[in-house]
Amino acid sequence: MNERVLSLINTLSDTHSLTLEQYKELIEARSPETAALLAEKAVAARKAVYGSDVYVRGLIEISNICKNDCLYCGIRRSNKNCDRYRLSKEQIMDCAAEGYRLGFRTFVLQGGEDPYYTDDVLCGIVAEIKSQYPDCAVTLSMGERSRESYTRLRRAGADRYLLRHETADKAHYETLHPAEMSFENRMRCLRDLRDLGYQVGCGFMVGSPNQTSETLAKDLKFIEDFKPDMCGIGPFVPHKDTPFRDCPAGTVELTCYLLSIIRLIHPPVLLPATTALGTIHPEGRELGIKSGANVVMPNLSPVTVRKKYELYDN
Protein backbone atom coordinates (compact mmCIF):
# COMPACT_ATOMS: atom_id res chain seq x y z
CA MET A 1 0.00 0.00 0.00
CA ASN A 2 1.43 3.38 -0.96
CA GLU A 3 1.99 6.17 1.53
CA ARG A 4 -0.72 8.34 0.00
CA VAL A 5 -3.49 5.76 0.57
CA LEU A 6 -2.23 5.02 4.08
CA SER A 7 -2.31 8.74 4.82
CA LEU A 8 -5.92 9.00 3.59
CA ILE A 9 -7.02 6.09 5.79
CA ASN A 10 -5.27 7.52 8.84
CA THR A 11 -6.77 10.97 8.22
CA LEU A 12 -10.25 9.49 7.91
CA SER A 13 -9.78 7.41 11.06
CA ASP A 14 -8.55 10.43 13.03
CA THR A 15 -10.78 13.24 11.72
CA HIS A 16 -13.82 11.32 10.32
CA SER A 17 -13.66 13.55 7.26
CA LEU A 18 -12.14 13.71 3.78
CA THR A 19 -12.71 16.01 0.83
CA LEU A 20 -14.84 14.85 -2.09
CA GLU A 21 -11.70 14.27 -4.17
CA GLN A 22 -10.08 12.29 -1.35
CA TYR A 23 -13.12 10.02 -1.01
CA LYS A 24 -12.98 9.41 -4.76
CA GLU A 25 -9.27 8.62 -4.50
CA LEU A 26 -9.83 6.19 -1.63
CA ILE A 27 -12.62 4.40 -3.54
CA GLU A 28 -10.39 4.05 -6.60
CA ALA A 29 -7.50 2.77 -4.45
CA ARG A 30 -9.48 -0.31 -3.37
CA SER A 31 -7.35 -3.44 -3.10
CA PRO A 32 -7.40 -6.46 -0.79
CA GLU A 33 -4.70 -4.81 1.33
CA THR A 34 -6.55 -1.48 1.57
CA ALA A 35 -9.83 -3.24 2.35
CA ALA A 36 -8.22 -5.28 5.13
CA LEU A 37 -6.76 -2.20 6.81
CA LEU A 38 -10.05 -0.28 6.55
CA ALA A 39 -11.98 -3.25 7.99
CA GLU A 40 -9.53 -3.54 10.89
CA LYS A 41 -9.90 0.15 11.73
CA ALA A 42 -13.70 0.03 11.23
CA VAL A 43 -14.13 -2.91 13.62
CA ALA A 44 -11.96 -1.13 16.20
CA ALA A 45 -14.10 2.02 15.82
CA ARG A 46 -17.30 -0.01 16.21
CA LYS A 47 -15.99 -1.79 19.31
CA ALA A 48 -15.03 1.54 20.87
CA VAL A 49 -18.69 2.62 20.67
CA TYR A 50 -20.68 -0.63 20.90
CA GLY A 51 -18.33 -3.28 22.23
CA SER A 52 -19.10 -6.61 20.56
CA ASP A 53 -22.88 -6.04 20.38
CA VAL A 54 -24.82 -6.77 17.20
CA TYR A 55 -28.35 -5.37 17.16
CA VAL A 56 -31.29 -7.41 15.90
CA ARG A 57 -34.36 -5.76 14.35
CA GLY A 58 -37.52 -7.62 13.39
CA LEU A 59 -38.51 -6.82 9.80
CA ILE A 60 -42.21 -6.91 8.85
CA GLU A 61 -42.79 -6.37 5.12
CA ILE A 62 -46.33 -5.04 5.24
CA SER A 63 -47.08 -4.51 1.53
CA ASN A 64 -45.53 -4.98 -1.91
CA ILE A 65 -48.00 -2.57 -3.53
CA CYS A 66 -46.26 0.62 -4.66
CA LYS A 67 -47.41 3.71 -6.53
CA ASN A 68 -43.85 4.42 -7.70
CA ASP A 69 -42.07 3.10 -10.77
CA CYS A 70 -38.39 3.14 -9.75
CA LEU A 71 -36.41 1.52 -12.54
CA TYR A 72 -34.44 -0.87 -10.29
CA CYS A 73 -37.22 -2.23 -8.09
CA GLY A 74 -39.10 -5.51 -8.48
CA ILE A 75 -42.26 -4.16 -6.83
CA ARG A 76 -42.46 -1.12 -9.17
CA ARG A 77 -46.03 -0.41 -10.25
CA SER A 78 -45.35 -1.38 -13.90
CA ASN A 79 -44.37 -4.93 -12.99
CA LYS A 80 -47.42 -6.94 -14.00
CA ASN A 81 -45.75 -10.19 -12.89
CA CYS A 82 -45.60 -9.14 -9.25
CA ASP A 83 -48.01 -11.11 -7.04
CA ARG A 84 -49.32 -8.27 -4.85
CA TYR A 85 -50.27 -8.50 -1.18
CA ARG A 86 -51.03 -6.25 1.75
CA LEU A 87 -51.00 -7.25 5.43
CA SER A 88 -53.95 -6.36 7.61
CA LYS A 89 -53.50 -4.71 10.98
CA GLU A 90 -54.27 -8.06 12.60
CA GLN A 91 -51.58 -9.82 10.57
CA ILE A 92 -49.04 -7.14 11.46
CA MET A 93 -49.89 -7.47 15.15
CA ASP A 94 -49.51 -11.25 14.90
CA CYS A 95 -46.00 -10.74 13.46
CA ALA A 96 -45.16 -8.34 16.32
CA ALA A 97 -46.48 -10.81 18.90
CA GLU A 98 -44.34 -13.61 17.48
CA GLY A 99 -41.31 -11.30 17.32
CA TYR A 100 -41.79 -10.18 20.90
CA ARG A 101 -42.01 -13.79 22.04
CA LEU A 102 -38.71 -14.47 20.26
CA GLY A 103 -37.03 -11.54 22.00
CA PHE A 104 -37.20 -8.79 19.37
CA ARG A 105 -37.55 -5.30 20.83
CA THR A 106 -37.50 -3.28 17.60
CA PHE A 107 -40.00 -3.77 14.78
CA VAL A 108 -39.30 -2.39 11.31
CA LEU A 109 -42.45 -1.89 9.23
CA GLN A 110 -41.36 -1.72 5.61
CA GLY A 111 -43.40 -1.54 2.45
CA GLY A 112 -43.94 -0.01 -0.94
CA GLU A 113 -45.63 3.37 -1.11
CA ASP A 114 -49.07 1.79 -0.84
CA PRO A 115 -51.88 4.42 -0.80
CA TYR A 116 -53.94 2.14 1.49
CA TYR A 117 -51.66 3.07 4.39
CA THR A 118 -53.03 6.53 4.99
CA ASP A 119 -51.93 8.47 8.07
CA ASP A 120 -55.02 7.25 9.93
CA VAL A 121 -54.34 3.59 9.12
CA LEU A 122 -50.59 3.70 9.76
CA CYS A 123 -50.90 5.79 12.93
CA GLY A 124 -53.41 3.25 14.24
CA ILE A 125 -50.97 0.39 13.65
CA VAL A 126 -48.02 2.24 15.22
CA ALA A 127 -50.09 3.27 18.26
CA GLU A 128 -51.32 -0.31 18.74
CA ILE A 129 -47.78 -1.73 18.68
CA LYS A 130 -46.57 0.91 21.14
CA SER A 131 -49.57 0.27 23.39
CA GLN A 132 -49.07 -3.49 23.51
CA TYR A 133 -45.26 -3.39 23.59
CA PRO A 134 -44.23 -0.14 25.32
CA ASP A 135 -40.66 -1.40 25.75
CA CYS A 136 -40.23 -1.73 21.97
CA ALA A 137 -39.09 0.72 19.28
CA VAL A 138 -41.06 1.11 16.05
CA THR A 139 -39.14 1.89 12.89
CA LEU A 140 -40.97 2.81 9.68
CA SER A 141 -39.67 2.44 6.14
CA MET A 142 -42.64 3.58 4.09
CA GLY A 143 -41.12 6.00 1.62
CA GLU A 144 -41.73 9.63 0.87
CA ARG A 145 -44.57 11.32 2.79
CA SER A 146 -45.50 14.88 3.68
CA ARG A 147 -44.06 16.66 6.71
CA GLU A 148 -47.55 16.60 8.23
CA SER A 149 -47.66 12.82 7.77
CA TYR A 150 -44.27 12.34 9.41
CA THR A 151 -45.43 14.59 12.26
CA ARG A 152 -48.55 12.50 12.87
CA LEU A 153 -46.62 9.22 12.75
CA ARG A 154 -44.08 10.57 15.23
CA ARG A 155 -46.89 11.57 17.60
CA ALA A 156 -48.40 8.10 17.23
CA GLY A 157 -45.16 6.64 18.58
CA ALA A 158 -42.83 5.97 15.64
CA ASP A 159 -39.24 6.22 16.87
CA ARG A 160 -37.17 5.77 13.72
CA TYR A 161 -37.56 6.17 9.99
CA LEU A 162 -35.50 4.58 7.25
CA LEU A 163 -35.46 6.31 3.86
CA ARG A 164 -32.63 5.47 1.51
CA HIS A 165 -31.49 8.50 -0.41
CA GLU A 166 -30.29 6.01 -3.12
CA THR A 167 -27.70 8.49 -4.44
CA ALA A 168 -26.53 11.96 -3.39
CA ASP A 169 -26.02 12.97 -7.02
CA LYS A 170 -29.09 14.62 -8.59
CA ALA A 171 -28.29 13.59 -12.17
CA HIS A 172 -27.66 10.01 -11.10
CA TYR A 173 -30.91 10.00 -9.07
CA GLU A 174 -32.83 10.96 -12.21
CA THR A 175 -31.46 7.96 -14.14
CA LEU A 176 -32.82 5.59 -11.45
CA HIS A 177 -36.29 7.09 -10.94
CA PRO A 178 -39.28 8.17 -13.06
CA ALA A 179 -39.73 11.86 -13.87
CA GLU A 180 -42.47 12.37 -11.26
CA MET A 181 -40.02 11.60 -8.45
CA SER A 182 -37.49 14.25 -7.48
CA PHE A 183 -34.12 14.30 -5.76
CA GLU A 184 -35.16 17.50 -4.01
CA ASN A 185 -38.21 15.86 -2.45
CA ARG A 186 -36.19 12.87 -1.23
CA MET A 187 -33.76 15.23 0.51
CA ARG A 188 -36.68 17.29 1.90
CA CYS A 189 -38.09 14.14 3.47
CA LEU A 190 -34.79 13.34 5.18
CA ARG A 191 -34.48 16.89 6.54
CA ASP A 192 -38.09 16.82 7.80
CA LEU A 193 -37.53 13.51 9.57
CA ARG A 194 -34.43 14.87 11.29
CA ASP A 195 -36.25 18.09 12.28
CA LEU A 196 -39.14 16.10 13.80
CA GLY A 197 -36.92 14.16 16.16
CA TYR A 198 -36.81 10.77 14.47
CA GLN A 199 -33.73 8.62 14.51
CA VAL A 200 -33.12 8.72 10.77
CA GLY A 201 -31.64 6.18 8.41
CA CYS A 202 -30.48 6.87 4.86
CA GLY A 203 -28.51 4.71 2.44
CA PHE A 204 -27.69 3.81 -1.13
CA MET A 205 -27.22 0.92 -3.54
CA VAL A 206 -23.67 -0.13 -4.37
CA GLY A 207 -23.07 -0.74 -8.06
CA SER A 208 -26.34 0.74 -9.29
CA PRO A 209 -26.50 1.55 -13.01
CA ASN A 210 -24.60 4.73 -13.97
CA GLN A 211 -22.84 4.88 -10.59
CA THR A 212 -19.24 6.13 -10.63
CA SER A 213 -16.52 6.63 -8.03
CA GLU A 214 -17.50 10.30 -8.14
CA THR A 215 -21.17 9.65 -7.33
CA LEU A 216 -20.09 7.28 -4.53
CA ALA A 217 -17.80 9.99 -3.16
CA LYS A 218 -20.84 12.30 -3.02
CA ASP A 219 -22.72 9.63 -1.06
CA LEU A 220 -19.89 9.44 1.46
CA LYS A 221 -19.71 13.22 1.77
CA PHE A 222 -23.48 13.36 2.27
CA ILE A 223 -23.24 10.80 5.08
CA GLU A 224 -20.42 12.81 6.64
CA ASP A 225 -22.54 15.99 6.59
CA PHE A 226 -25.94 14.47 7.48
CA LYS A 227 -24.65 12.08 10.16
CA PRO A 228 -27.55 9.60 9.98
CA ASP A 229 -28.39 7.41 12.95
CA MET A 230 -28.45 4.42 10.58
CA CYS A 231 -27.09 3.88 7.07
CA GLY A 232 -28.30 0.97 4.98
CA ILE A 233 -26.16 0.09 1.98
CA GLY A 234 -26.27 -3.07 -0.07
CA PRO A 235 -25.24 -4.25 -3.51
CA PHE A 236 -27.53 -3.50 -6.43
CA VAL A 237 -29.13 -6.79 -7.50
CA PRO A 238 -30.98 -6.72 -10.86
CA HIS A 239 -34.58 -7.92 -11.05
CA LYS A 240 -35.76 -9.77 -14.17
CA ASP A 241 -38.92 -7.64 -14.54
CA THR A 242 -37.28 -4.19 -14.50
CA PRO A 243 -35.54 -2.05 -17.13
CA PHE A 244 -32.23 -2.81 -15.38
CA ARG A 245 -32.64 -6.60 -15.70
CA ASP A 246 -29.44 -6.99 -17.74
CA CYS A 247 -27.24 -4.66 -15.70
CA PRO A 248 -24.41 -6.20 -13.66
CA ALA A 249 -24.93 -6.60 -9.93
CA GLY A 250 -22.93 -4.74 -7.33
CA THR A 251 -20.24 -6.67 -5.47
CA VAL A 252 -19.77 -7.83 -1.91
CA GLU A 253 -16.21 -6.53 -2.00
CA LEU A 254 -17.09 -2.92 -2.79
CA THR A 255 -20.06 -2.97 -0.40
CA CYS A 256 -17.89 -4.15 2.48
CA TYR A 257 -15.19 -1.62 1.58
CA LEU A 258 -17.75 1.19 1.77
CA LEU A 259 -19.21 -0.17 5.03
CA SER A 260 -15.75 0.20 6.58
CA ILE A 261 -15.39 3.76 5.27
CA ILE A 262 -18.84 4.74 6.58
CA ARG A 263 -18.01 3.35 10.02
CA LEU A 264 -14.89 5.54 10.10
CA ILE A 265 -16.82 8.59 8.87
CA HIS A 266 -19.42 8.30 11.64
CA PRO A 267 -18.41 5.76 14.33
CA PRO A 268 -21.79 5.77 16.21
CA VAL A 269 -23.80 4.94 13.06
CA LEU A 270 -25.92 1.78 13.08
CA LEU A 271 -24.84 -0.18 10.01
CA PRO A 272 -26.94 -3.13 8.83
CA ALA A 273 -25.45 -6.16 7.15
CA THR A 274 -28.27 -6.16 4.60
CA THR A 275 -30.38 -8.87 3.00
CA ALA A 276 -28.86 -8.07 -0.40
CA LEU A 277 -25.39 -8.93 0.91
CA GLY A 278 -26.69 -12.31 2.02
CA THR A 279 -28.42 -12.78 -1.34
CA ILE A 280 -25.29 -12.50 -3.48
CA HIS A 281 -22.87 -14.30 -1.14
CA PRO A 282 -23.56 -17.19 1.28
CA GLU A 283 -21.54 -15.43 3.99
CA GLY A 284 -22.44 -11.90 2.91
CA ARG A 285 -23.90 -10.79 6.23
CA GLU A 286 -20.93 -12.20 8.17
CA LEU A 287 -18.54 -10.36 5.85
CA GLY A 288 -20.53 -7.18 6.49
CA ILE A 289 -20.13 -7.58 10.26
CA LYS A 290 -16.39 -8.16 9.79
CA SER A 291 -16.24 -4.90 7.82
CA GLY A 292 -17.87 -2.77 10.52
CA ALA A 293 -21.61 -3.45 10.34
CA ASN A 294 -23.52 -4.12 13.58
CA VAL A 295 -27.22 -4.64 12.74
CA VAL A 296 -29.11 -7.60 11.27
CA MET A 297 -32.80 -7.66 10.37
CA PRO A 298 -34.35 -11.14 10.38
CA ASN A 299 -37.69 -11.35 8.58
CA LEU A 300 -40.81 -11.68 10.76
CA SER A 301 -43.24 -11.43 7.82
CA PRO A 302 -45.71 -14.29 7.31
CA VAL A 303 -43.97 -17.10 5.43
CA THR A 304 -46.78 -17.05 2.84
CA VAL A 305 -45.82 -13.57 1.58
CA ARG A 306 -42.04 -13.50 1.92
CA LYS A 307 -41.30 -14.58 -1.66
CA LYS A 308 -43.72 -11.93 -2.95
CA TYR A 309 -41.71 -9.07 -1.46
CA GLU A 310 -39.11 -9.37 -4.21
CA LEU A 311 -37.22 -6.12 -4.67
CA TYR A 312 -34.58 -8.02 -6.64
CA ASP A 313 -34.16 -11.60 -7.91
CA ASN A 314 -33.80 -14.44 -5.37
CSV table of N, CA and C in Angstrom, one decimal, residues 62 109 116-127 140 142 145 149 153 156 161:
chain,number,residue,atom,x,y,z
A,62,ILE,N,-44.9,-5.1,5.1
A,62,ILE,CA,-46.3,-5.0,5.2
A,62,ILE,C,-47.1,-5.0,3.9
A,109,LEU,N,-41.4,-1.7,10.2
A,109,LEU,CA,-42.5,-1.9,9.2
A,109,LEU,C,-42.0,-1.3,7.9
A,116,TYR,N,-53.0,2.6,0.5
A,116,TYR,CA,-53.9,2.1,1.5
A,116,TYR,C,-53.5,2.6,2.9
A,117,TYR,N,-52.2,2.7,3.1
A,117,TYR,CA,-51.7,3.1,4.4
A,117,TYR,C,-51.7,4.6,4.6
A,118,THR,N,-52.9,5.1,4.7
A,118,THR,CA,-53.0,6.5,5.0
A,118,THR,C,-52.5,6.8,6.4
A,119,ASP,N,-52.4,8.1,6.7
A,119,ASP,CA,-51.9,8.5,8.1
A,119,ASP,C,-52.8,7.8,9.1
A,120,ASP,N,-54.1,7.8,8.9
A,120,ASP,CA,-55.0,7.3,9.9
A,120,ASP,C,-54.7,5.8,10.1
A,121,VAL,N,-54.6,5.0,9.0
A,121,VAL,CA,-54.3,3.6,9.1
A,121,VAL,C,-53.0,3.3,9.8
A,122,LEU,N,-51.9,4.0,9.3
A,122,LEU,CA,-50.6,3.7,9.8
A,122,LEU,C,-50.4,4.2,11.2
A,123,CYS,N,-51.0,5.3,11.5
A,123,CYS,CA,-50.9,5.8,12.9
A,123,CYS,C,-51.6,4.8,13.9
A,124,GLY,N,-52.7,4.2,13.4
A,124,GLY,CA,-53.4,3.3,14.2
A,124,GLY,C,-52.6,2.0,14.5
A,125,ILE,N,-51.8,1.6,13.5
A,125,ILE,CA,-51.0,0.4,13.6
A,125,ILE,C,-49.8,0.7,14.6
A,126,VAL,N,-49.2,1.8,14.4
A,126,VAL,CA,-48.0,2.2,15.2
A,126,VAL,C,-48.5,2.4,16.7
A,127,ALA,N,-49.6,3.0,16.9
A,127,ALA,CA,-50.1,3.3,18.3
A,127,ALA,C,-50.4,1.9,18.9
A,140,LEU,N,-40.2,2.8,10.9
A,140,LEU,CA,-41.0,2.8,9.7
A,140,LEU,C,-40.0,3.0,8.5
A,142,MET,N,-41.5,3.5,4.9
A,142,MET,CA,-42.6,3.6,4.1
A,142,MET,C,-42.5,4.7,3.0
A,145,ARG,N,-43.3,10.8,2.3
A,145,ARG,CA,-44.6,11.3,2.8
A,145,ARG,C,-44.4,12.8,3.1
A,149,SER,N,-47.5,14.3,7.6
A,149,SER,CA,-47.7,12.8,7.8
A,149,SER,C,-46.6,12.3,8.7
A,153,LEU,N,-47.2,10.5,12.4
A,153,LEU,CA,-46.6,9.2,12.8
A,153,LEU,C,-45.7,9.3,14.0
A,156,ALA,N,-47.8,9.4,17.0
A,156,ALA,CA,-48.4,8.1,17.2
A,156,ALA,C,-47.4,7.1,17.9
A,161,TYR,N,-37.1,6.2,11.4
A,161,TYR,CA,-37.6,6.2,10.0
A,161,TYR,C,-36.4,5.9,9.1
